[in-house]
XYZ file of C-alpha atoms in Angstrom:
577
model
C -105.200 -89.280 205.898
C -102.986 -89.408 208.997
C -100.897 -92.466 209.784
C -103.069 -95.392 210.834
C -103.264 -95.725 214.583
C -103.040 -98.883 216.620
C -105.871 -99.465 219.076
C -104.879 -100.991 222.411
C -107.553 -101.935 224.937
C -106.229 -101.609 228.481
C -106.075 -104.736 230.615
C -109.130 -104.904 232.893
C -108.641 -104.409 236.613
C -109.073 -107.242 239.150
C -112.696 -108.458 238.629
C -113.309 -108.953 242.383
C -112.188 -105.392 243.160
C -114.323 -104.070 240.293
C -117.421 -105.906 241.512
C -116.883 -104.767 245.111
C -116.400 -101.094 244.162
C -119.267 -101.206 241.653
C -121.611 -102.510 244.387
C -120.274 -100.146 247.056
C -120.749 -97.050 244.888
C -123.774 -98.281 242.932
C -122.141 -97.585 239.560
C -121.591 -99.399 236.245
C -118.702 -101.892 236.377
C -116.996 -100.038 233.472
C -116.760 -96.931 235.680
C -115.572 -98.987 238.655
C -112.870 -100.572 236.472
C -111.610 -97.127 235.388
C -111.554 -95.889 238.980
C -109.446 -98.838 240.122
C -106.986 -98.175 237.278
C -106.702 -94.643 238.692
C -105.831 -95.994 242.145
C -109.343 -95.521 243.542
C -110.216 -98.817 245.247
C -112.444 -97.975 248.233
C -115.427 -95.805 249.081
C -113.044 -93.470 250.939
C -110.697 -93.245 247.935
C -113.700 -92.413 245.754
C -114.826 -89.676 248.145
C -111.388 -88.034 247.847
C -111.340 -88.477 244.069
C -114.845 -87.158 243.416
C -114.707 -84.408 246.032
C -111.328 -82.619 245.719
C -110.536 -80.414 248.712
C -108.229 -77.433 249.101
C -107.404 -78.977 252.457
C -105.491 -81.659 250.503
C -102.899 -79.130 249.270
C -99.389 -79.695 250.603
C -97.638 -77.390 253.020
C -95.630 -75.041 250.743
C -92.771 -75.010 253.257
C -92.073 -78.643 252.350
C -90.470 -77.204 249.206
C -86.719 -76.684 249.483
C -85.675 -73.029 249.978
C -89.252 -71.809 250.531
C -88.339 -70.364 253.939
C -85.464 -68.409 252.369
C -87.695 -67.081 249.565
C -90.412 -65.902 251.968
C -87.922 -64.243 254.303
C -86.208 -62.402 251.424
C -89.568 -61.188 250.114
C -90.586 -59.970 253.547
C -87.347 -58.033 253.819
C -87.898 -56.457 250.403
C -91.478 -55.435 251.221
C -90.752 -53.982 254.656
C -87.747 -52.008 253.365
C -89.732 -50.773 250.324
C -87.237 -52.366 247.954
C -88.235 -52.602 244.287
C -89.307 -56.138 243.274
C -89.406 -57.323 239.641
C -91.592 -60.300 238.717
C -89.953 -61.855 235.637
C -91.519 -64.626 233.544
C -91.491 -66.456 230.262
C -93.689 -65.265 227.364
C -95.888 -68.372 227.030
C -99.169 -69.151 228.828
C -97.510 -70.711 231.854
C -95.054 -67.828 232.240
C -97.565 -65.016 231.749
C -100.203 -66.541 234.063
C -97.465 -67.076 236.676
C -96.327 -63.454 236.405
C -99.931 -62.210 236.593
C -100.572 -64.333 239.698
C -97.434 -63.393 241.660
C -97.542 -59.745 240.566
C -101.250 -59.409 241.505
C -100.611 -60.892 244.927
C -97.556 -58.849 245.957
C -99.023 -55.663 244.491
C -101.428 -55.797 247.440
C -98.564 -55.445 249.923
C -96.111 -53.204 248.068
C -96.297 -50.318 245.609
C -92.784 -51.165 244.429
C -93.628 -54.215 242.333
C -93.411 -54.392 238.532
C -93.205 -57.183 235.969
C -91.015 -58.004 232.983
C -91.586 -60.369 230.060
C -88.594 -60.910 227.740
C -89.044 -60.387 224.018
C -89.150 -63.741 222.188
C -87.229 -62.349 219.208
C -84.795 -59.973 220.832
C -83.992 -61.798 224.089
C -85.187 -65.366 223.581
C -86.361 -67.782 226.238
C -85.654 -67.327 229.936
C -83.646 -64.812 231.918
C -81.727 -62.384 229.692
C -78.808 -60.031 230.308
C -80.978 -57.296 228.795
C -83.692 -57.942 231.391
C -81.190 -57.800 234.245
C -79.732 -54.540 232.881
C -83.267 -53.105 232.705
C -83.833 -54.127 236.335
C -80.577 -52.482 237.430
C -81.259 -49.288 235.444
C -84.671 -49.016 237.094
C -83.472 -49.622 240.631
C -84.754 -53.156 241.330
C -83.024 -55.040 244.149
C -84.900 -58.341 243.842
C -86.034 -60.393 240.822
C -88.497 -63.299 241.109
C -88.262 -65.545 238.024
C -91.261 -67.668 237.068
C -91.316 -70.633 234.667
C -87.637 -69.994 233.889
C -84.255 -69.492 235.533
C -83.335 -73.004 236.656
C -80.359 -73.056 234.253
C -79.545 -69.320 234.458
C -76.366 -69.746 236.558
C -74.390 -67.168 234.599
C -77.284 -64.662 234.618
C -77.777 -65.025 238.382
C -74.072 -64.308 238.927
C -74.339 -61.316 236.592
C -77.354 -59.975 238.534
C -75.561 -60.492 241.827
C -72.598 -58.466 240.568
C -75.085 -55.660 239.801
C -76.426 -55.807 243.374
C -79.621 -57.704 242.465
C -80.809 -60.813 244.356
C -82.869 -63.489 242.608
C -85.527 -65.970 243.683
C -85.935 -68.714 241.062
C -89.397 -70.310 240.682
C -89.255 -72.978 237.982
C -90.509 -76.469 237.185
C -88.053 -77.516 234.461
C -85.305 -80.067 235.016
C -82.267 -78.508 236.730
C -78.611 -79.115 235.889
C -76.277 -80.681 238.468
C -75.172 -77.245 239.690
C -78.041 -74.946 240.674
C -77.960 -71.172 240.071
C -76.436 -69.269 243.052
C -79.742 -67.522 243.818
C -81.108 -66.494 247.236
C -83.663 -69.301 246.834
C -84.293 -71.900 244.120
C -87.866 -73.215 244.193
C -88.207 -76.194 241.865
C -89.882 -79.460 242.940
C -87.715 -81.282 240.360
C -84.529 -80.512 242.339
C -82.907 -83.820 243.243
C -82.540 -82.681 246.869
C -86.167 -81.512 247.098
C -88.619 -83.840 248.853
C -91.790 -81.875 248.117
C -94.560 -84.507 247.762
C -95.674 -83.454 244.235
C -93.067 -82.694 241.582
C -95.201 -81.921 238.507
C -96.466 -78.435 239.293
C -96.639 -75.945 236.425
C -94.462 -72.810 236.568
C -97.542 -70.912 237.706
C -98.112 -73.656 240.305
C -94.676 -73.009 241.823
C -95.531 -69.281 241.892
C -98.782 -70.120 243.682
C -96.923 -72.145 246.324
C -94.732 -69.078 246.942
C -97.723 -66.802 247.592
C -99.395 -69.566 249.628
C -96.262 -69.812 251.804
C -96.070 -66.033 252.237
C -99.743 -65.944 253.235
C -99.316 -68.832 255.648
C -96.274 -67.231 257.278
C -97.843 -63.817 257.779
C -101.439 -64.680 258.663
C -103.078 -63.791 255.333
C -106.320 -65.839 255.002
C -106.159 -68.577 252.357
C -109.545 -67.394 251.019
C -107.813 -64.308 249.585
C -105.841 -66.626 247.251
C -108.906 -68.289 245.709
C -109.429 -65.511 243.089
C -105.943 -66.391 241.755
C -106.962 -69.962 240.903
C -108.500 -69.062 237.514
C -104.968 -68.162 236.374
C -103.670 -71.444 237.726
C -106.134 -73.666 235.846
C -105.253 -71.875 232.585
C -101.588 -72.647 233.257
C -102.122 -76.283 234.316
C -104.311 -77.006 231.272
C -102.132 -75.231 228.710
C -98.777 -76.529 229.941
C -100.032 -80.135 229.863
C -98.686 -81.073 233.294
C -100.282 -84.161 234.842
C -103.859 -83.747 236.057
C -103.316 -85.730 239.244
C -102.513 -84.941 242.879
C -102.175 -81.261 243.701
C -102.714 -80.185 240.080
C -106.103 -81.890 239.989
C -107.216 -80.134 243.177
C -105.979 -76.736 241.934
C -107.517 -77.250 238.472
C -110.867 -78.298 239.976
C -111.147 -75.127 242.045
C -109.590 -73.062 239.273
C -112.350 -74.147 236.878
C -114.937 -73.282 239.522
C -113.420 -69.786 239.824
C -113.155 -69.394 236.038
C -116.808 -70.292 235.591
C -118.311 -68.499 238.585
C -116.216 -65.379 239.105
C -113.442 -64.996 236.514
C -111.080 -62.015 236.366
C -111.928 -59.356 233.773
C -109.243 -60.470 231.316
C -110.266 -64.126 231.226
C -113.921 -63.145 231.000
C -113.100 -61.016 227.936
C -111.000 -63.821 226.450
C -113.812 -66.368 226.954
C -116.298 -64.002 225.287
C -114.060 -63.374 222.269
C -113.484 -67.145 221.984
C -117.310 -67.562 221.875
C -117.310 -69.865 224.899
C -120.509 -70.594 226.800
C -120.358 -68.589 230.071
C -120.294 -70.755 233.216
C -119.539 -73.892 231.171
C -115.853 -73.475 230.329
C -113.934 -76.766 230.277
C -110.284 -77.825 230.259
C -110.632 -78.432 226.499
C -111.849 -74.855 226.047
C -108.714 -73.609 227.795
C -106.392 -75.900 225.784
C -107.914 -75.152 222.371
C -109.369 -71.626 222.699
C -108.030 -69.561 225.606
C -104.459 -70.897 225.833
C -103.518 -70.449 222.143
C -104.817 -66.879 222.180
C -102.787 -65.945 225.262
C -99.757 -67.601 223.659
C -100.300 -65.586 220.478
C -99.438 -62.335 222.286
C -95.854 -63.498 222.879
C -95.593 -65.179 219.477
C -96.713 -62.210 217.389
C -96.180 -59.090 219.509
C -95.217 -59.191 223.193
C -96.041 -61.422 226.154
C -96.423 -58.245 228.182
C -99.836 -57.812 226.522
C -100.962 -61.133 228.029
C -100.033 -60.020 231.559
C -101.790 -56.686 231.004
C -104.903 -58.635 229.965
C -104.705 -60.982 232.959
C -104.276 -58.110 235.438
C -106.803 -55.713 233.843
C -109.093 -54.173 236.452
C -111.885 -52.846 234.211
C -114.004 -54.260 231.378
C -112.989 -51.703 228.780
C -109.249 -52.317 229.147
C -109.776 -56.099 229.234
C -111.947 -56.075 226.099
C -109.527 -53.854 224.164
C -106.524 -56.039 224.989
C -108.510 -59.244 224.325
C -109.397 -57.935 220.859
C -105.761 -57.092 220.163
C -104.620 -60.545 221.286
C -107.356 -62.173 219.191
C -106.077 -60.274 216.151
C -102.586 -61.566 216.987
C -104.000 -65.081 217.098
C -105.669 -64.741 213.704
C -102.382 -63.516 212.250
C -100.575 -66.384 213.971
C -102.984 -68.919 212.423
C -102.417 -67.517 208.954
C -98.599 -67.627 209.281
C -98.752 -71.053 210.935
C -100.778 -72.490 207.996
C -98.369 -71.043 205.458
C -95.204 -72.310 207.203
C -96.757 -75.727 207.910
C -97.474 -76.160 204.202
C -93.913 -75.138 203.298
C -92.513 -77.588 205.862
C -94.750 -80.437 204.629
C -93.576 -79.753 201.079
C -89.920 -79.877 202.177
C -90.428 -83.306 203.723
C -92.359 -84.644 200.741
C -89.938 -83.186 198.169
C -86.847 -84.431 200.017
C -85.425 -80.988 200.868
C -85.665 -81.413 204.653
C -82.330 -81.633 206.525
C -83.238 -85.193 207.501
C -86.309 -87.413 207.715
C -84.549 -90.661 208.595
C -85.086 -91.076 212.354
C -86.111 -87.508 213.151
C -87.754 -84.897 210.927
C -85.649 -81.710 210.809
C -86.627 -78.769 208.608
C -84.934 -75.379 208.406
C -85.807 -72.079 206.778
C -84.018 -68.941 208.049
C -87.024 -66.781 207.086
C -89.704 -68.560 209.112
C -91.412 -66.775 212.003
C -89.787 -67.923 215.236
C -93.070 -67.550 217.109
C -94.854 -70.415 215.353
C -92.143 -73.059 214.842
C -93.343 -75.040 217.893
C -96.856 -75.256 216.450
C -95.455 -76.291 213.052
C -93.365 -79.013 214.751
C -96.534 -80.397 216.365
C -98.278 -80.429 212.968
C -95.382 -82.364 211.404
C -95.508 -84.918 214.222
C -99.221 -85.395 213.435
C -98.437 -85.833 209.731
C -95.392 -88.130 209.876
C -95.319 -89.365 213.487
C -91.610 -88.945 214.140
C -89.696 -86.755 216.595
C -89.500 -83.368 214.871
C -87.360 -80.235 215.031
C -88.346 -77.065 213.154
C -85.582 -74.460 212.854
C -85.352 -70.847 211.741
C -82.871 -68.009 212.203
C -83.017 -65.248 214.790
C -80.320 -62.806 215.936
C -77.750 -64.613 213.744
C -78.387 -67.940 215.480
C -80.274 -71.021 214.291
C -83.101 -71.474 216.748
C -86.184 -73.633 216.933
C -88.560 -75.997 218.656
C -88.656 -79.754 219.058
C -91.665 -82.025 219.579
C -91.641 -85.751 220.251
C -93.864 -88.803 219.942
C -95.357 -90.698 222.891
C -92.768 -92.674 224.840
C -89.671 -91.043 223.351
C -87.493 -88.637 225.363
C -86.388 -86.107 222.738
C -84.982 -83.803 225.414
C -82.361 -86.463 226.201
C -81.329 -86.575 222.526
C -80.997 -82.783 222.422
C -78.999 -82.854 225.654
C -76.598 -85.360 224.072
C -75.690 -82.574 221.595
C -75.382 -79.866 224.258
C -71.760 -79.128 223.281
C -73.082 -77.884 219.906
C -75.805 -75.680 221.424
C -75.759 -72.146 222.811
C -78.725 -73.033 225.015
C -81.648 -75.431 225.226
C -84.466 -76.224 227.631
C -87.813 -77.900 227.975
C -89.389 -81.255 228.748
C -89.346 -84.851 227.484
C -91.789 -84.104 224.661
C -91.227 -80.410 223.928
C -88.034 -78.381 223.904
C -86.380 -75.284 222.469
C -82.791 -74.927 221.271
C -80.331 -72.403 219.810
C -77.023 -72.978 218.011
C -74.475 -71.352 215.710
C -75.201 -72.055 212.048
C -71.734 -73.582 211.695
C -72.832 -76.376 214.086
C -76.060 -77.213 212.231
C -74.742 -79.979 209.955
C -73.015 -81.827 212.837
C -76.062 -81.367 215.063
C -78.374 -82.916 212.442
C -76.059 -85.929 211.968
C -75.574 -86.510 215.689
C -79.153 -86.114 216.829
C -80.450 -88.273 213.979
C -78.005 -91.010 215.023
C -78.935 -90.646 218.725
C -82.661 -90.889 218.005
C -82.013 -93.877 215.724
C -80.242 -95.728 218.555
C -82.964 -95.057 221.133
C -86.297 -95.085 219.301
C -88.251 -98.317 218.749
C -90.644 -99.333 215.998
C -93.468 -99.359 218.548
C -92.827 -95.701 219.434
C -93.208 -94.759 215.754
C -96.723 -96.184 215.605
C -99.392 -93.831 216.965
C -101.485 -95.578 219.587
C -104.955 -94.950 220.956
C -105.331 -96.373 224.445
C -108.887 -97.549 224.947
C -110.218 -97.769 228.489
C -113.049 -100.171 227.790
C -115.504 -101.588 225.291
C -118.951 -100.082 225.710
C -122.420 -100.579 224.287
C -124.482 -97.486 223.577
C -127.187 -98.825 225.937
C -124.724 -98.335 228.823
C -124.454 -94.588 228.186
C -127.291 -93.625 230.520
C -127.784 -90.213 232.216
C -126.473 -91.765 235.463
C -123.395 -93.201 233.701
C -122.562 -89.786 232.269
C -123.262 -88.013 235.581
C -120.647 -90.192 237.300
C -118.217 -89.923 234.366
C -118.360 -86.116 234.552
C -117.063 -86.320 238.122
C -113.811 -87.862 236.810
C -113.007 -84.317 235.613
C -110.889 -82.257 235.329
C -109.272 -84.326 232.596
C -105.656 -84.074 231.507
C -102.458 -86.162 231.335
C -102.559 -88.897 233.973
C -106.355 -88.563 234.199
C -107.341 -88.476 230.547
C -110.910 -88.297 229.341
C -111.717 -92.026 229.026
C -111.778 -93.513 225.523
C -114.387 -96.160 224.741
C -114.770 -98.613 221.886
C -118.119 -99.546 220.377
C -118.088 -102.113 217.588
C -120.308 -102.478 214.547
C -122.000 -99.083 214.496
C -123.429 -97.113 211.591
C -124.881 -93.708 210.860
C -128.647 -93.336 211.122
C -128.667 -91.547 207.767
C -128.204 -87.917 208.836
C -124.402 -87.784 208.507
C -122.985 -84.660 206.914
C -119.688 -82.901 206.343
C -119.120 -79.725 208.338
C -116.402 -77.111 208.765
C -114.431 -75.200 206.156
C -113.893 -77.505 203.180
C -115.968 -80.243 204.838
C -113.031 -81.648 206.808
C -115.178 -82.754 209.791
C -118.129 -85.156 209.918
C -121.269 -84.922 212.071
C -123.098 -88.179 212.636
C -126.006 -89.749 214.509
C -124.724 -93.192 215.484
C -126.628 -96.380 216.200
C -125.264 -99.779 217.183
C -126.668 -103.097 216.048
C -128.131 -103.917 219.471
C -130.174 -100.699 219.759
C -131.045 -99.556 216.234
C -133.562 -96.953 217.424
C -131.297 -95.278 219.977
C -129.275 -92.552 218.205
C -126.262 -90.786 219.727
C -124.889 -87.587 218.134
C -121.172 -87.660 217.305
C -118.518 -85.391 215.798
C -115.401 -86.636 213.974
C -112.842 -83.874 213.521
C -110.585 -84.080 210.438
C -112.161 -87.371 209.325
C -113.965 -86.144 206.187
C -112.186 -88.909 204.230
C -114.494 -91.501 205.847
C -117.665 -89.707 204.792
C -118.391 -91.648 201.583
C -117.897 -94.995 203.321
C -120.174 -93.961 206.219
C -122.794 -92.407 203.939
C -123.092 -95.765 202.160
C -124.572 -97.223 205.367
C -121.488 -99.360 205.949
C -120.689 -100.606 209.487
C -117.576 -99.488 211.338
C -115.923 -99.598 214.755
C -115.446 -96.353 216.581
C -113.424 -95.185 219.559
C -114.494 -91.982 221.272
C -114.777 -89.879 224.388
C -118.124 -88.725 225.761
C -118.476 -84.959 226.109
C -121.141 -82.469 227.072
C -122.029 -79.790 224.545
C -123.442 -76.465 225.674
C -125.153 -74.250 223.156
C -127.389 -71.302 224.034
C -128.092 -72.681 227.477
C -128.900 -76.221 226.309
C -126.800 -79.217 227.268
C -126.498 -82.275 225.029
C -124.373 -85.386 225.176
C -122.049 -86.006 222.227
C -119.452 -88.564 221.243
C -116.145 -87.010 220.214
C -114.732 -89.575 217.826
C -111.017 -90.295 218.170
C -110.715 -92.838 215.347
C -112.733 -94.964 212.949
C -111.984 -98.417 211.525
C -114.015 -99.785 208.653
C -115.322 -103.208 209.651
C -113.555 -105.238 206.976
C -110.231 -103.607 208.000
C -110.711 -104.483 211.648
C -111.785 -108.114 211.269
């Protein structure tokens, strides 16, 4: 069983504000409380929140260097210069490349795209990629989801007669690359109103700016939004502000008129047409698109996302699905090996940070394995392998701890590194490994607190099952799209039990399906699913009471919609009292 999690019920909002908003909107006070915690305090705020508008998007020219980027692109298109759209091999990078490539392909026949090879070139802009661009006559490279630290590569390209436009959303260094334009809302000198766009989001702002400048109707950009919602969901950027607006309309596009490639991917993932959710993207579509770059080449993903006919889309989707199945098999095998290393004491360290290393592991899955180890041991984790004679790997953190800062503190030992607070990649010489392990373990030990090492479930509110009415759920659904910063609310109901129909499901019976009742409404059953909680089955089957925290979701199956509780955690009553 995973490490026991601490339940924390959020402080309620100001009761007077809650009552006023509840009355004004005619909704349950629990919903009003959650709205106020999201900064929604008036009827007008609620109208904006519940009815996102594309009119709320910011002017793309508020982003630093946007005017330079648009002007350079215009020059390239009018002079029939060759333009290379270059992006990372993950979901964010490949959706960004597909979006920008699709758009500029309309206005120039001299546009191509390039995805670096994860194993041969590694993350970001590579010398090999620049050489390929030069050998094939490209005068301009647009980087997407990478490039913000590629100072040396930009200089190298410039010496070869190639200009670069950087579109990135990662944290920059003090000195920016000497590119024609550097679009990154995280630049310290950038005052763009929203700084948490995905890499694909920055690419979208570029095409929005180009359209705005040259009189291209905004409506022609709407078909690109299905790519954007896949990126926003998969890259786990905050689901607030501009991202929430773009994700809302992206989901609409994905469900009503998706591109061929995403339609094929949804079908192969066995998703219900017209009812695809953010969760479906995060758990079904995103991992499959990622698998192309992990197991074969990210180029396949872009070919899928730009496919113009059903046959091509279906063939590539099948190939990527096969890649994903292979990825899952390798991921399971390596995860088990890594778990054994930790349990047998052969990991490099498990003191303050879990670090495991095997030079034979597949580089494409080490990030997934790191996430699995965080789930198992709840510590910052780094999983390392060997590639091109360097030790390379992925890092994943726990909530509240900035692992990127710890990695940065060892930058003198690294060939390169990049990423975010909670997820990063790094490469070093093997001769530096021992020192790196000692230093990063010490750095994490100095910074991390006991509280950070305890997994927490934040609970929005206590709830009785009688409150979960059709109207309650109808309003709750309008809180979507859910994601970081606007998470699917978590509720706590105390003293519940199974009505007697509980059963184990899934391979090996790891999940539990239940019909829950609470003591106040013993005849009102609510279906629930508890993933990876098979260990509780015997206790529940015995008719014992327990407390449960959960999110409320809508299940679609063969055209029918049902409400279901997705259980986040269970506490046996005697443990909780």
